[in-house]
PDB file of C-alpha atoms and ligand atoms in Angstrom:
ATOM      1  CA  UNK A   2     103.565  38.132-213.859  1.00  0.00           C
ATOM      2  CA  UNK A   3     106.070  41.325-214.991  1.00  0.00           C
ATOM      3  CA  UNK A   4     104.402  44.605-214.763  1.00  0.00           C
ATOM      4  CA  UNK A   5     106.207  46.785-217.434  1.00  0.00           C
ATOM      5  CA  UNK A   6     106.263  50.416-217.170  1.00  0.00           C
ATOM      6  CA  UNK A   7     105.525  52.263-220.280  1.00  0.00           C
ATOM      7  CA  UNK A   8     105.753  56.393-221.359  1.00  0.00           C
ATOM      8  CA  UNK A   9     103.718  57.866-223.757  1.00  0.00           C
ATOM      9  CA  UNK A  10     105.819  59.412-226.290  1.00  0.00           C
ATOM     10  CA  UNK A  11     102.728  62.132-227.097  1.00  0.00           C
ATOM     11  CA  UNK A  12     102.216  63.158-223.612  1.00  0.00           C
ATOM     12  CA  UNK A  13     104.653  61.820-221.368  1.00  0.00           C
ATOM     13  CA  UNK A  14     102.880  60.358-219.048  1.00  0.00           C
ATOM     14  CA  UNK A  15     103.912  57.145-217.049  1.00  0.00           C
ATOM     15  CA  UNK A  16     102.378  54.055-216.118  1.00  0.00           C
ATOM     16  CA  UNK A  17     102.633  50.824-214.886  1.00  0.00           C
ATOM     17  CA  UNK A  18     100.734  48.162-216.492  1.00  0.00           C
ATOM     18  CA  UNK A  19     100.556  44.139-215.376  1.00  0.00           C
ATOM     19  CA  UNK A  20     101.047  42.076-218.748  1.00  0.00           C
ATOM     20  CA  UNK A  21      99.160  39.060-218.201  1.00  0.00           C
ATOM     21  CA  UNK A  22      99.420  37.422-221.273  1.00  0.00           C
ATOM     22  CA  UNK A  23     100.929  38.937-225.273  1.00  0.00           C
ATOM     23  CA  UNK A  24      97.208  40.283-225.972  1.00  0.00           C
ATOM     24  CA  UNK A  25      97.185  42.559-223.443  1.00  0.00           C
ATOM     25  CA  UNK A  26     100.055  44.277-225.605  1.00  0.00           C
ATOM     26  CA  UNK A  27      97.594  45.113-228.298  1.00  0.00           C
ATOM     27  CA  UNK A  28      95.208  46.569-226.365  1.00  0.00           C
ATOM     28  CA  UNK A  29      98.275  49.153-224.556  1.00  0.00           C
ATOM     29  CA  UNK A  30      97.192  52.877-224.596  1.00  0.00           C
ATOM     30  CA  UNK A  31      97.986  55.835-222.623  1.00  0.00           C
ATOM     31  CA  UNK A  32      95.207  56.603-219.652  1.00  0.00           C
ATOM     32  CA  UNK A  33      96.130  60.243-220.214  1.00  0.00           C
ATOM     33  CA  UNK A  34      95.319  60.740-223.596  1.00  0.00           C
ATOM     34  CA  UNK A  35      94.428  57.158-225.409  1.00  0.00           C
ATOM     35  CA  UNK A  36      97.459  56.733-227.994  1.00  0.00           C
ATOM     36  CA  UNK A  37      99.224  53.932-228.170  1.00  0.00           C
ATOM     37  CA  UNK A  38     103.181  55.296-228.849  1.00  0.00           C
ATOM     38  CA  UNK A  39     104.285  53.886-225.695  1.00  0.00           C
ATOM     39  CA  UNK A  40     107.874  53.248-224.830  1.00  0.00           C
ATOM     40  CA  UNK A  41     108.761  50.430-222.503  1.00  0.00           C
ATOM     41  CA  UNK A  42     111.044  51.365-219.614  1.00  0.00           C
ATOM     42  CA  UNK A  43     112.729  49.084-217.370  1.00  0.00           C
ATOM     43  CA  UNK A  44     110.403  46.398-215.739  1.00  0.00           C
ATOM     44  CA  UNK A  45     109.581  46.824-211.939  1.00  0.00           C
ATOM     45  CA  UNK A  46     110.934  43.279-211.117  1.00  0.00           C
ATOM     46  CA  UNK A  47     113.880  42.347-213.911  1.00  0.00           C
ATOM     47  CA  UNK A  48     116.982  41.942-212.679  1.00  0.00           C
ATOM     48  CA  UNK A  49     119.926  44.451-213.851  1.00  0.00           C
ATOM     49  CA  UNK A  50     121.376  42.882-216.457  1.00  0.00           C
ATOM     50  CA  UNK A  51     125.366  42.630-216.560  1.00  0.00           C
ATOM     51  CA  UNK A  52     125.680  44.805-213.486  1.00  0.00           C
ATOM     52  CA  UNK A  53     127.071  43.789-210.006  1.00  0.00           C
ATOM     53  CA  UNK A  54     124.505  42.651-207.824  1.00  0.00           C
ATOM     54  CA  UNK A  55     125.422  43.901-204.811  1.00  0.00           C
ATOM     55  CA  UNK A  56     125.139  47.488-205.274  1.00  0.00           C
ATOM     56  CA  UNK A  57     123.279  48.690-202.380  1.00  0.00           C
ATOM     57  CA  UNK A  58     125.126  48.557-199.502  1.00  0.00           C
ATOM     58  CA  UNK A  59     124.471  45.393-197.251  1.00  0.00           C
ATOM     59  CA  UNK A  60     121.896  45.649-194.892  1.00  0.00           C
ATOM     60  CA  UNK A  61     122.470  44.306-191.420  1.00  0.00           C
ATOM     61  CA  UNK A  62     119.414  41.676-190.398  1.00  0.00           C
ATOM     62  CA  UNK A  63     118.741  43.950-187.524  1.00  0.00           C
ATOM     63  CA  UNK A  64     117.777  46.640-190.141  1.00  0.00           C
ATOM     64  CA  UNK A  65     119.750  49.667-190.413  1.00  0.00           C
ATOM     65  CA  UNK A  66     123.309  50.475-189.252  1.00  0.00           C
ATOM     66  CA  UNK A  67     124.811  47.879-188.048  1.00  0.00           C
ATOM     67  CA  UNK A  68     126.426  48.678-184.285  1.00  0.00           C
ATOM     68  CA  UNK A  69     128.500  45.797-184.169  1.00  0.00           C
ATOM     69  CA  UNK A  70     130.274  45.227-187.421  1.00  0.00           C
ATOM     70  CA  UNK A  71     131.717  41.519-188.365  1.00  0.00           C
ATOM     71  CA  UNK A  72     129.085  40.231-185.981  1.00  0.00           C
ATOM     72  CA  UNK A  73     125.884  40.234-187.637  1.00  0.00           C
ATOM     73  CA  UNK A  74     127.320  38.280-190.606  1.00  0.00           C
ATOM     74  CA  UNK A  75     127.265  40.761-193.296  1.00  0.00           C
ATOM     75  CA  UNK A  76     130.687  41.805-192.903  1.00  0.00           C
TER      76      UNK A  76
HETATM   77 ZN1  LIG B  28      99.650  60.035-223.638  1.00  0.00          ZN
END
């Protein structure tokens, strides 16, 4: 289930709301102050579109720095 993030465009406030199914669009409003001029930002979970995805740097399993480079299999 996506969770979008929306801003009300009165007040600015931010929130994150889970969109179970299209009705729960109609019903949208900001908690702050109850309007419903919402802009949609980027969902939590969606992939970046059209960017590389690699472009955090890898992570060694271990976690962390990696102390022995070319061994851990992510170099
Ligand atoms: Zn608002």
């Amino acid at each position: 289930m996506p969770i979008y993030e929306y801003a009300c465009q009165d007040c600015g406030t931010k929130f994150e709301k889970l969109i179970r199914r299209d009705s729960d669009l109609d019903q949208l409003a900001c908690p702050s102050c109850g309007d419903s001029h919402l802009q949609r930002e980027q969902s939590t979970f969606a992939p970046k579109m059209g960017g590389s995805k690699s472009s955090a740097p890898a992570m060694c399993p271990s976690g962390g720095m990696c102390p022995t480079p070319g061994k851990c299999g992510m170099n």
